[in-house]
Amino acid sequence: MNLSWSHAVIYVRDQDVMLDFYINVLGFAVTDRGPMGENAPDIVFISQDPTEHHQLAMVEVRKDQDPSNSVNHFAFRIERFDELKILHARLQDLPAIRINPLSHGNTLSLYFNDPEGNGIEVFWDTPWHVAQPQGKTWDPALAEAEALAWVEAEFASEPSFEPREAYYARRAQEV
Ligand SMILES: [Fe+2]
């Protein structure tokens, strides 16, 4: 198993101030944005890496009195589907860990908490890109081919659905 770093999602107090800093000072670009659900605040995705949909994302929900930890979750890419299944089985043996299997269309993800409650996502890339944010619960009992067929059935009707290579080739032109 080999986990590589991908992105972080942070709670912020003022999205405008934060975006101004990340875009104009640090050189990020907004790659996607939208509400997390009905009546939910926007999540804004930013990246300056043409091979990453987002390196950071932010949601404006943080209040002044909140503790200093503003992290929603840390995410790690996993290279093989069978490794995701192994991880899922391992997590299921730990009663204190809650697992939320979620597919964003472009991923098959496992969301879970660490022992102190910090959010973690480990995801495997599907062969497709689709606009974010969105997520549907998937069944980690599925085999790889079944899981991919399920993703295609759930997301292929969306206008933004396309092969991953096409999306990232276009992004490489833009950056
Ligand atoms: Fe994520």
mmCIF file of C-alpha atoms and ligand atoms in Angstrom:
data_model
loop_
_atom_site.group_PDB
_atom_site.id
_atom_site.type_symbol
_atom_site.label_atom_id
_atom_site.label_comp_id
_atom_site.label_asym_id
_atom_site.label_seq_id
_atom_site.Cartn_x
_atom_site.Cartn_y
_atom_site.Cartn_z
ATOM 1 C CA MET A 1 0.000 0.000 0.000
ATOM 2 C CA ASN A 2 1.288 3.438 -0.896
ATOM 3 C CA LEU A 3 -0.703 6.577 -0.002
ATOM 4 C CA SER A 4 0.143 9.834 -1.759
ATOM 5 C CA TRP A 5 -0.969 13.310 -0.752
ATOM 6 C CA SER A 6 -3.725 14.946 -2.809
ATOM 7 C CA HIS A 7 -5.707 17.750 -1.133
ATOM 8 C CA ALA A 8 -7.183 19.318 2.003
ATOM 9 C CA VAL A 9 -10.593 20.898 2.679
ATOM 10 C CA ILE A 10 -10.701 23.656 5.275
ATOM 11 C CA TYR A 11 -13.397 25.537 7.170
ATOM 12 C CA VAL A 12 -12.943 29.288 6.812
ATOM 13 C CA ARG A 13 -14.493 32.411 8.330
ATOM 14 C CA ASP A 14 -14.364 34.626 5.232
ATOM 15 C CA GLN A 15 -14.190 32.917 1.846
ATOM 16 C CA ASP A 16 -13.646 36.174 -0.093
ATOM 17 C CA VAL A 17 -10.596 37.147 1.942
ATOM 18 C CA MET A 18 -9.194 33.618 1.780
ATOM 19 C CA LEU A 19 -9.767 33.234 -1.984
ATOM 20 C CA ASP A 20 -8.224 36.633 -2.656
ATOM 21 C CA PHE A 21 -5.103 35.528 -0.786
ATOM 22 C CA TYR A 22 -4.854 32.048 -2.322
ATOM 23 C CA ILE A 23 -5.521 33.275 -5.870
ATOM 24 C CA ASN A 24 -3.742 36.608 -5.958
ATOM 25 C CA VAL A 25 -0.901 35.985 -3.525
ATOM 26 C CA LEU A 26 -0.225 32.269 -3.935
ATOM 27 C CA GLY A 27 -1.307 31.735 -7.557
ATOM 28 C CA PHE A 28 -4.154 29.224 -7.241
ATOM 29 C CA ALA A 29 -7.102 29.128 -9.669
ATOM 30 C CA VAL A 30 -10.714 28.226 -8.905
ATOM 31 C CA THR A 31 -11.483 24.921 -10.656
ATOM 32 C CA ASP A 32 -15.039 24.288 -9.408
ATOM 33 C CA ARG A 33 -17.559 25.562 -6.889
ATOM 34 C CA GLY A 34 -21.065 24.836 -5.680
ATOM 35 C CA PRO A 35 -23.269 24.047 -2.682
ATOM 36 C CA MET A 36 -22.638 20.880 -0.678
ATOM 37 C CA GLY A 37 -26.396 20.211 -0.549
ATOM 38 C CA GLU A 38 -29.712 22.022 -0.237
ATOM 39 C CA ASN A 39 -29.309 25.315 1.681
ATOM 40 C CA ALA A 40 -25.667 24.426 2.317
ATOM 41 C CA PRO A 41 -22.772 26.838 1.826
ATOM 42 C CA ASP A 42 -20.634 26.752 -1.309
ATOM 43 C CA ILE A 43 -17.498 24.695 -1.391
ATOM 44 C CA VAL A 44 -14.832 26.330 -3.568
ATOM 45 C CA PHE A 45 -12.118 24.129 -5.110
ATOM 46 C CA ILE A 46 -8.718 25.568 -6.009
ATOM 47 C CA SER A 47 -5.649 24.109 -7.682
ATOM 48 C CA GLN A 48 -2.469 25.082 -9.447
ATOM 49 C CA ASP A 49 -1.565 21.535 -10.408
ATOM 50 C CA PRO A 50 -3.004 20.479 -13.796
ATOM 51 C CA THR A 51 -3.114 16.868 -12.636
ATOM 52 C CA GLU A 52 -5.251 17.614 -9.532
ATOM 53 C CA HIS A 53 -8.926 18.660 -9.667
ATOM 54 C CA HIS A 54 -8.311 20.463 -6.383
ATOM 55 C CA GLN A 55 -5.389 20.789 -4.024
ATOM 56 C CA LEU A 56 -7.425 22.732 -1.500
ATOM 57 C CA ALA A 57 -11.089 23.507 -0.998
ATOM 58 C CA MET A 58 -12.803 25.808 1.456
ATOM 59 C CA VAL A 59 -16.233 26.115 3.038
ATOM 60 C CA GLU A 60 -17.324 29.260 4.854
ATOM 61 C CA VAL A 61 -18.771 27.812 8.055
ATOM 62 C CA ARG A 62 -16.147 28.632 10.655
ATOM 63 C CA LYS A 63 -17.145 30.846 13.590
ATOM 64 C CA ASP A 64 -14.800 32.988 15.628
ATOM 65 C CA GLN A 65 -15.397 30.949 18.761
ATOM 66 C CA ASP A 66 -14.537 27.648 17.062
ATOM 67 C CA PRO A 67 -11.322 25.877 18.093
ATOM 68 C CA SER A 68 -8.196 26.551 16.083
ATOM 69 C CA ASN A 69 -8.380 23.308 14.132
ATOM 70 C CA SER A 70 -10.121 24.230 10.887
ATOM 71 C CA VAL A 71 -9.549 20.962 9.044
ATOM 72 C CA ASN A 72 -12.490 19.113 7.458
ATOM 73 C CA HIS A 73 -10.510 16.165 6.079
ATOM 74 C CA PHE A 74 -7.177 15.077 4.665
ATOM 75 C CA ALA A 75 -7.272 13.026 1.471
ATOM 76 C CA PHE A 76 -4.953 10.389 0.099
ATOM 77 C CA ARG A 77 -4.949 8.735 -3.310
ATOM 78 C CA ILE A 78 -4.623 4.958 -3.428
ATOM 79 C CA GLU A 79 -3.240 3.283 -6.542
ATOM 80 C CA ARG A 80 -5.228 0.040 -6.739
ATOM 81 C CA PHE A 81 -8.882 -0.835 -6.184
ATOM 82 C CA ASP A 82 -7.991 -3.998 -4.250
ATOM 83 C CA GLU A 83 -6.021 -1.846 -1.785
ATOM 84 C CA LEU A 84 -9.185 0.158 -1.134
ATOM 85 C CA LYS A 85 -11.014 -3.096 -0.354
ATOM 86 C CA ILE A 86 -8.230 -4.165 2.003
ATOM 87 C CA LEU A 87 -8.384 -0.809 3.769
ATOM 88 C CA HIS A 88 -12.174 -1.045 4.052
ATOM 89 C CA ALA A 89 -11.934 -4.487 5.651
ATOM 90 C CA ARG A 90 -9.302 -3.192 8.068
ATOM 91 C CA LEU A 91 -11.454 -0.210 9.066
ATOM 92 C CA GLN A 92 -14.481 -2.419 9.597
ATOM 93 C CA ASP A 93 -12.568 -4.250 12.323
ATOM 94 C CA LEU A 94 -12.286 -1.012 14.315
ATOM 95 C CA PRO A 95 -15.547 -0.303 16.191
ATOM 96 C CA ALA A 96 -14.692 3.344 16.926
ATOM 97 C CA ILE A 97 -14.242 4.173 13.231
ATOM 98 C CA ARG A 98 -17.242 5.298 11.205
ATOM 99 C CA ILE A 99 -16.912 4.613 7.468
ATOM 100 C CA ASN A 100 -18.763 6.526 4.770
ATOM 101 C CA PRO A 101 -18.198 5.040 1.293
ATOM 102 C CA LEU A 102 -18.853 7.846 -1.160
ATOM 103 C CA SER A 103 -18.254 8.098 -4.909
ATOM 104 C CA HIS A 104 -17.720 11.533 -6.424
ATOM 105 C CA GLY A 105 -17.988 9.999 -9.912
ATOM 106 C CA ASN A 106 -14.318 10.749 -10.487
ATOM 107 C CA THR A 107 -13.456 8.681 -7.399
ATOM 108 C CA LEU A 108 -14.482 5.758 -5.288
ATOM 109 C CA SER A 109 -13.772 7.115 -1.814
ATOM 110 C CA LEU A 110 -13.834 5.948 1.761
ATOM 111 C CA TYR A 111 -14.416 8.720 4.280
ATOM 112 C CA PHE A 112 -13.672 7.920 7.912
ATOM 113 C CA ASN A 113 -12.489 9.522 11.103
ATOM 114 C CA ASP A 114 -9.141 8.998 12.755
ATOM 115 C CA PRO A 115 -9.097 8.043 16.460
ATOM 116 C CA GLU A 116 -9.270 11.686 17.544
ATOM 117 C CA GLY A 117 -12.069 12.521 15.160
ATOM 118 C CA ASN A 118 -10.141 14.107 12.288
ATOM 119 C CA GLY A 119 -11.653 13.472 8.879
ATOM 120 C CA ILE A 120 -9.761 11.303 6.378
ATOM 121 C CA GLU A 121 -10.588 10.385 2.779
ATOM 122 C CA VAL A 122 -8.798 7.643 0.875
ATOM 123 C CA PHE A 123 -9.846 7.482 -2.763
ATOM 124 C CA TRP A 124 -9.208 5.536 -5.933
ATOM 125 C CA ASP A 125 -9.538 7.382 -9.259
ATOM 126 C CA THR A 126 -12.194 6.211 -11.697
ATOM 127 C CA PRO A 127 -11.418 6.606 -15.439
ATOM 128 C CA TRP A 128 -13.774 9.616 -15.581
ATOM 129 C CA HIS A 129 -14.114 13.274 -14.685
ATOM 130 C CA VAL A 130 -17.402 14.838 -13.643
ATOM 131 C CA ALA A 131 -18.140 18.313 -12.206
ATOM 132 C CA GLN A 132 -17.948 18.706 -8.428
ATOM 133 C CA PRO A 133 -19.151 18.767 -5.718
ATOM 134 C CA GLN A 134 -21.336 15.683 -5.616
ATOM 135 C CA GLY A 135 -21.324 12.272 -4.005
ATOM 136 C CA LYS A 136 -23.309 9.050 -3.946
ATOM 137 C CA THR A 137 -22.969 6.177 -1.504
ATOM 138 C CA TRP A 138 -21.331 3.137 -3.091
ATOM 139 C CA ASP A 139 -21.042 -0.471 -1.965
ATOM 140 C CA PRO A 140 -17.471 -1.509 -1.050
ATOM 141 C CA ALA A 141 -18.536 -5.156 -1.335
ATOM 142 C CA LEU A 142 -18.555 -4.746 -5.142
ATOM 143 C CA ALA A 143 -15.696 -6.113 -7.240
ATOM 144 C CA GLU A 144 -13.700 -3.620 -9.329
ATOM 145 C CA ALA A 145 -15.571 -4.171 -12.611
ATOM 146 C CA GLU A 146 -18.954 -4.016 -10.820
ATOM 147 C CA ALA A 147 -17.987 -0.806 -9.013
ATOM 148 C CA LEU A 148 -16.899 0.844 -12.269
ATOM 149 C CA ALA A 149 -20.113 -0.237 -13.993
ATOM 150 C CA TRP A 150 -22.074 1.261 -11.083
ATOM 151 C CA VAL A 151 -20.168 4.584 -11.336
ATOM 152 C CA GLU A 152 -20.825 4.783 -15.067
ATOM 153 C CA ALA A 153 -24.519 4.024 -14.597
ATOM 154 C CA GLU A 154 -24.854 6.681 -11.878
ATOM 155 C CA PHE A 155 -22.859 9.526 -13.440
ATOM 156 C CA ALA A 156 -22.628 9.050 -17.229
ATOM 157 C CA SER A 157 -25.833 11.007 -17.906
ATOM 158 C CA GLU A 158 -24.277 14.236 -16.616
ATOM 159 C CA PRO A 159 -23.127 16.792 -19.230
ATOM 160 C CA SER A 160 -19.684 17.172 -17.606
ATOM 161 C CA PHE A 161 -18.994 13.409 -17.607
ATOM 162 C CA GLU A 162 -15.932 12.666 -19.776
ATOM 163 C CA PRO A 163 -12.779 10.546 -19.804
ATOM 164 C CA ARG A 164 -10.298 11.611 -17.144
ATOM 165 C CA GLU A 165 -7.525 12.109 -19.779
ATOM 166 C CA ALA A 166 -9.679 14.565 -21.767
ATOM 167 C CA TYR A 167 -10.336 16.706 -18.694
ATOM 168 C CA TYR A 168 -6.717 16.817 -17.562
ATOM 169 C CA ALA A 169 -5.405 17.413 -21.092
ATOM 170 C CA ARG A 170 -7.615 20.505 -21.231
ATOM 171 C CA ARG A 171 -6.497 21.586 -17.756
ATOM 172 C CA ALA A 172 -2.851 21.259 -18.856
ATOM 173 C CA GLN A 173 -3.573 23.745 -21.671
ATOM 174 C CA GLU A 174 -5.187 26.210 -19.251
ATOM 175 C CA VAL A 175 -2.496 26.268 -16.573
HETATM 176 FE FE FE B 1 -12.081 15.105 -0.581
#
